[in-house]
Structure formats: structure tokens, C-alpha cells
PDB file of C-alpha atoms in Angstrom:
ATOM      1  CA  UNK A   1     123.285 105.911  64.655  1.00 69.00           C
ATOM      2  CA  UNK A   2     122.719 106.541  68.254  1.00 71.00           C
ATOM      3  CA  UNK A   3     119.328 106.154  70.193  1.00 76.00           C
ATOM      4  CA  UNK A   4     118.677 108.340  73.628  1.00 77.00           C
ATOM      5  CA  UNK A   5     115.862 107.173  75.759  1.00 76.00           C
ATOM      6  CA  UNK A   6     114.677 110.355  78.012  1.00 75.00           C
ATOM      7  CA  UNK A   7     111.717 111.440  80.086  1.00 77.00           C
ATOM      8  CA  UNK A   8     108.730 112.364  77.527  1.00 75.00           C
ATOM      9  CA  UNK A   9     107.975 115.576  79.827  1.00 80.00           C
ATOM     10  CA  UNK A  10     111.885 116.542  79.843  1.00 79.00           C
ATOM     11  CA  UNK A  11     112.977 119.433  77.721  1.00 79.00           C
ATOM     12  CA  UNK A  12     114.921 117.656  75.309  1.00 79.00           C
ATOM     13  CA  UNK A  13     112.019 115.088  74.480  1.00 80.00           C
ATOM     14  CA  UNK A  14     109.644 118.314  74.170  1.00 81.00           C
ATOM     15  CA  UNK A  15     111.848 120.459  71.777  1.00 81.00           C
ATOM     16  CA  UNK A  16     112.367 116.949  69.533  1.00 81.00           C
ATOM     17  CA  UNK A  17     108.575 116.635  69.292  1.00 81.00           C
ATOM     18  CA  UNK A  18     108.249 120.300  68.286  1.00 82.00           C
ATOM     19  CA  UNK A  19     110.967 119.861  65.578  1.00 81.00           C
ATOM     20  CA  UNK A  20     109.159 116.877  64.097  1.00 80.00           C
ATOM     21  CA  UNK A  21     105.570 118.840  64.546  1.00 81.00           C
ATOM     22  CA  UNK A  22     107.469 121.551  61.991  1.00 78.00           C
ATOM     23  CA  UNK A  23     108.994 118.613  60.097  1.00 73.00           C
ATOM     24  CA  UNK A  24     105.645 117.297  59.442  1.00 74.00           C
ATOM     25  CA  UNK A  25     103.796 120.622  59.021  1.00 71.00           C
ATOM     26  CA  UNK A  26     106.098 122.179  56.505  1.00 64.00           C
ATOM     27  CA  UNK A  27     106.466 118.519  54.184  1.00 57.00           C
ATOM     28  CA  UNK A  28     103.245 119.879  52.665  1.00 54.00           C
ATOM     29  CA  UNK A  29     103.933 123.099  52.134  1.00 49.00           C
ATOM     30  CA  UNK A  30     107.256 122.441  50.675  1.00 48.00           C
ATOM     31  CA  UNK A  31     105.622 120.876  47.443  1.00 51.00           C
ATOM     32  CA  UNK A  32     103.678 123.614  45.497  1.00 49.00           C
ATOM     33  CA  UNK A  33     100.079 122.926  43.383  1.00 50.00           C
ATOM     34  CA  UNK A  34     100.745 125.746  41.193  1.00 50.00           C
ATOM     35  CA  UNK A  35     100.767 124.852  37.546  1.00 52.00           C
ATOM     36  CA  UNK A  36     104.556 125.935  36.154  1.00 53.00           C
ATOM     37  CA  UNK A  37     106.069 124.716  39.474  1.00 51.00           C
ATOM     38  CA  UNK A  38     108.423 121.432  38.696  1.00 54.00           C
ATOM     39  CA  UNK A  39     108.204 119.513  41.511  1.00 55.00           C
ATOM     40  CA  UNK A  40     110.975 117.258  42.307  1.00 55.00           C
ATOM     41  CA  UNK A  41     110.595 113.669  40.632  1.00 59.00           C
ATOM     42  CA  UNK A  42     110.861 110.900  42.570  1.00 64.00           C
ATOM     43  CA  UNK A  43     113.898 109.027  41.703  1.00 63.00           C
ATOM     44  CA  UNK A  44     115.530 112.291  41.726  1.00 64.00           C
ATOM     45  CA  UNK A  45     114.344 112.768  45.315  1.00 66.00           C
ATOM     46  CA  UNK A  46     114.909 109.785  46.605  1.00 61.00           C
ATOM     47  CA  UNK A  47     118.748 109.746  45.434  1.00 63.00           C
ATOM     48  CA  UNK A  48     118.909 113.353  46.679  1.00 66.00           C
ATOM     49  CA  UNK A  49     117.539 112.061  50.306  1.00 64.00           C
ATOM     50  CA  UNK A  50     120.114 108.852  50.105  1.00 66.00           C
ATOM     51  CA  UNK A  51     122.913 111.185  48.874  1.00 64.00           C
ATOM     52  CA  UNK A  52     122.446 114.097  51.036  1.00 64.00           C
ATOM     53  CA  UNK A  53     125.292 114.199  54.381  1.00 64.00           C
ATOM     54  CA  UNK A  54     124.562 112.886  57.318  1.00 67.00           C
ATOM     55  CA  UNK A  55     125.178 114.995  60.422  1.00 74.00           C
ATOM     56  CA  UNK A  56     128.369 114.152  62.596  1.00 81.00           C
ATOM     57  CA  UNK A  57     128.986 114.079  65.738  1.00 82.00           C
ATOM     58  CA  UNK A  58     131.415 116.116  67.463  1.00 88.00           C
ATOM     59  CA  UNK A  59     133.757 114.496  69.901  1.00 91.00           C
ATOM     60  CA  UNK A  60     132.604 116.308  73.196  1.00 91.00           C
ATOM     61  CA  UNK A  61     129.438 115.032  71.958  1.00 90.00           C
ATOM     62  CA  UNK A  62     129.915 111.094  71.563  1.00 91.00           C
ATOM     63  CA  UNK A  63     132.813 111.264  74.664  1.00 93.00           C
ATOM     64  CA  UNK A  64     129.595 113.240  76.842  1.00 91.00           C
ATOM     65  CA  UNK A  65     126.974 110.222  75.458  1.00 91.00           C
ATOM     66  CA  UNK A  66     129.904 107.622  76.374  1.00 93.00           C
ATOM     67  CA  UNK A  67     129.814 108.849  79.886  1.00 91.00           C
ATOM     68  CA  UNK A  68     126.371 108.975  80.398  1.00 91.00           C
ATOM     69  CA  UNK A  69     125.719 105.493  78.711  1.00 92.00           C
ATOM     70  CA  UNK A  70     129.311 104.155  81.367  1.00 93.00           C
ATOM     71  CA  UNK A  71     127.416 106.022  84.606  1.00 89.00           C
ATOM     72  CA  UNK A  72     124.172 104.455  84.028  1.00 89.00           C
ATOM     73  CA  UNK A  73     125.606 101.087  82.930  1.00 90.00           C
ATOM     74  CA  UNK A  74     127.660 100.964  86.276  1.00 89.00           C
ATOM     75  CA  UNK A  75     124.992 102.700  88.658  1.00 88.00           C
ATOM     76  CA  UNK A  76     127.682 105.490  89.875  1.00 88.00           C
ATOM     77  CA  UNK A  77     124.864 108.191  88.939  1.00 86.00           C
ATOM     78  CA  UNK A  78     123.724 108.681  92.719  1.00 85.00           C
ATOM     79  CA  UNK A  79     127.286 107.758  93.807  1.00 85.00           C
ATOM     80  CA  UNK A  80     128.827 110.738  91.932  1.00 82.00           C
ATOM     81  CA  UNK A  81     126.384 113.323  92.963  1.00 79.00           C
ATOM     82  CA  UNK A  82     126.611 112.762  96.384  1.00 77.00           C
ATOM     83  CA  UNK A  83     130.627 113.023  96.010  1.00 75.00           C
ATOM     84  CA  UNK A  84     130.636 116.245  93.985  1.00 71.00           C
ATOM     85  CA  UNK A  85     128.246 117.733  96.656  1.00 73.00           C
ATOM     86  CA  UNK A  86     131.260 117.314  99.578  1.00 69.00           C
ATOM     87  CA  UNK A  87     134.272 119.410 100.429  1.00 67.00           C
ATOM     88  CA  UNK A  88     136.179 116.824  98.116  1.00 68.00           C
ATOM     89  CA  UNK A  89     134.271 117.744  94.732  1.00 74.00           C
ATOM     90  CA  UNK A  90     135.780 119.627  91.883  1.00 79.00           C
ATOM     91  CA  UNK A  91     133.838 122.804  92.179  1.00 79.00           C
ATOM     92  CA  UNK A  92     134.858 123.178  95.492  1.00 80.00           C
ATOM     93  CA  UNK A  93     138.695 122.479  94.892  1.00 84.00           C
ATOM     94  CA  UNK A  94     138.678 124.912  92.089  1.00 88.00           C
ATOM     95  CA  UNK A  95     137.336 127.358  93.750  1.00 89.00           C
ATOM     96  CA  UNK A  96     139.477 126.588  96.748  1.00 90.00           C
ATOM     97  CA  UNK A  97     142.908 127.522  94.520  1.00 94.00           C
ATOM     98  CA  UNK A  98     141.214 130.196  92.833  1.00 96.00           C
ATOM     99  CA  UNK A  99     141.526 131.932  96.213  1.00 96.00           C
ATOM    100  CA  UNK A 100     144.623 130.765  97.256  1.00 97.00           C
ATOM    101  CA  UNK A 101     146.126 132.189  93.716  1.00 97.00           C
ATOM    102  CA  UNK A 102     144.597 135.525  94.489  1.00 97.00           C
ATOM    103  CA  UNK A 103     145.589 135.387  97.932  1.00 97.00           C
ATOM    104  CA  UNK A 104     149.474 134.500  96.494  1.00 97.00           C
ATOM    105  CA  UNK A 105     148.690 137.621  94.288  1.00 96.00           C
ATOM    106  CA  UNK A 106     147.749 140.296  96.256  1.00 96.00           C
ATOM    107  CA  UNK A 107     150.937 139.372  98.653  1.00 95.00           C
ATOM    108  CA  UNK A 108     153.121 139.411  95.783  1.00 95.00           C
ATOM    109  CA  UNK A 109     151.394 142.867  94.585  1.00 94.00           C
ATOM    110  CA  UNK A 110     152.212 144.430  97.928  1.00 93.00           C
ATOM    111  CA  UNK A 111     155.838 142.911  97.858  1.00 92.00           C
ATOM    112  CA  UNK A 112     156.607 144.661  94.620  1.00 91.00           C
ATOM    113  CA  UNK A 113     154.846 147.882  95.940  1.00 90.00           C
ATOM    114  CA  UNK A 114     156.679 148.028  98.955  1.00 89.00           C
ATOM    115  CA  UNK A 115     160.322 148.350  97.110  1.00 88.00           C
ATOM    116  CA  UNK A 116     159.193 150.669  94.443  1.00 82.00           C
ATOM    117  CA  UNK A 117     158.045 153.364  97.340  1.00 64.00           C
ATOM    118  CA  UNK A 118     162.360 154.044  98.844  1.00 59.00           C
TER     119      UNK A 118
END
């Protein structure tokens, strides 16, 4: 089980109260009145809530919670976004040899361009 403390006015603590808002609204609803209906029995229900799966977690999920849990742990939070910002941070170096391929491209191109033309 993992527990995820988070701003209550950020989106992800706002969409988790509207899921438990239709949680709670449609637990009545779910459970007909109408005479002829068999509603579930309650040992029956019970072993069907124990027995039913739990939901996993993917890797990329529990490897992205480890990483949050390590940055706050260690206080690099700050420390990291003022690194990725600079000329040294990833975004910037990948886009940095995505022009430098396309550069090496387009000289190539012309190479094999110029020996097709004689």
C-alpha cells in the first residue's frame, strides 16, 4: 500500500475527492428496493470484497513514486530545477544533437546529390 500526501487544492487531490463523491453516491444506488431483486448477502459480499484483485502498480509507476519520495527525502527538489533550467540540462542537450544530426543530414543529402547529377 502506498500513501501520497499532496496539496488539497492540487488537481490530483481534487479528481480523488470527486471519485470518492461518485463512490459514495452510487453505493446506494447500487443496491435495489424492488421486491424480486436478490441483493447480495453479506458473507457473500464480504468474501467477494476480500477476494476481489487488488490493483498493481506498474513499474514506471513505483520507480516515478521512488524518485519523488528520494528528491524530497534528500532536498535536491530546488537543486534539480534550477540545473535543468541551464545550458547543461537535458532538454537543452537533446535538442542541441537533434540539430547537429540534421545538420550532419542535410550535408550528407547534398553529398549524395552532388555525384548523382555527372
Amino acid at each position: 500500500r502506498v500513501t501520497k500526501e499532496v496539496d488539497s487544492t492540487s488537481k490530483e487531490a481534487k479528481s480523488f475527492l470527486k471519485q470518492q463523491e461518485k463512490w459514495q453516491s452510487a453505493a446506494p444506488a447500487s443496491f435495489p428496493t424492488v421486491s424480486g431483486v436478490k441483493r447480495p448477502s453479506g458473507m457473500s459480499s464480504l468474501l467477494g470484497k476480500i477476494g476481489s484483485k487488488k490493483q498493481k502498480m506498474s513499474t514506471l509507476e513505483k520507480s516515478k513514486l521512488d524518485w519523488e519520495n528520494f528528491k524530497e527525502e534528500e532536498g535536491i527538489v530546488e537543486e534539480l530545477a534550477i540545473h535543468n533550467r541551464g545550458k547543461d540540462g537535458y532538454i537543452e542537450r537533446k535538442a542541441f544533437l537533434e540539430r547537429v544530426d540534421h545538420r550532419q543530414f542535410e550535408i550528407e543529402r547534398d553529398i549524395r546529390l552532388s555525384r548523382m547529377k555527372p
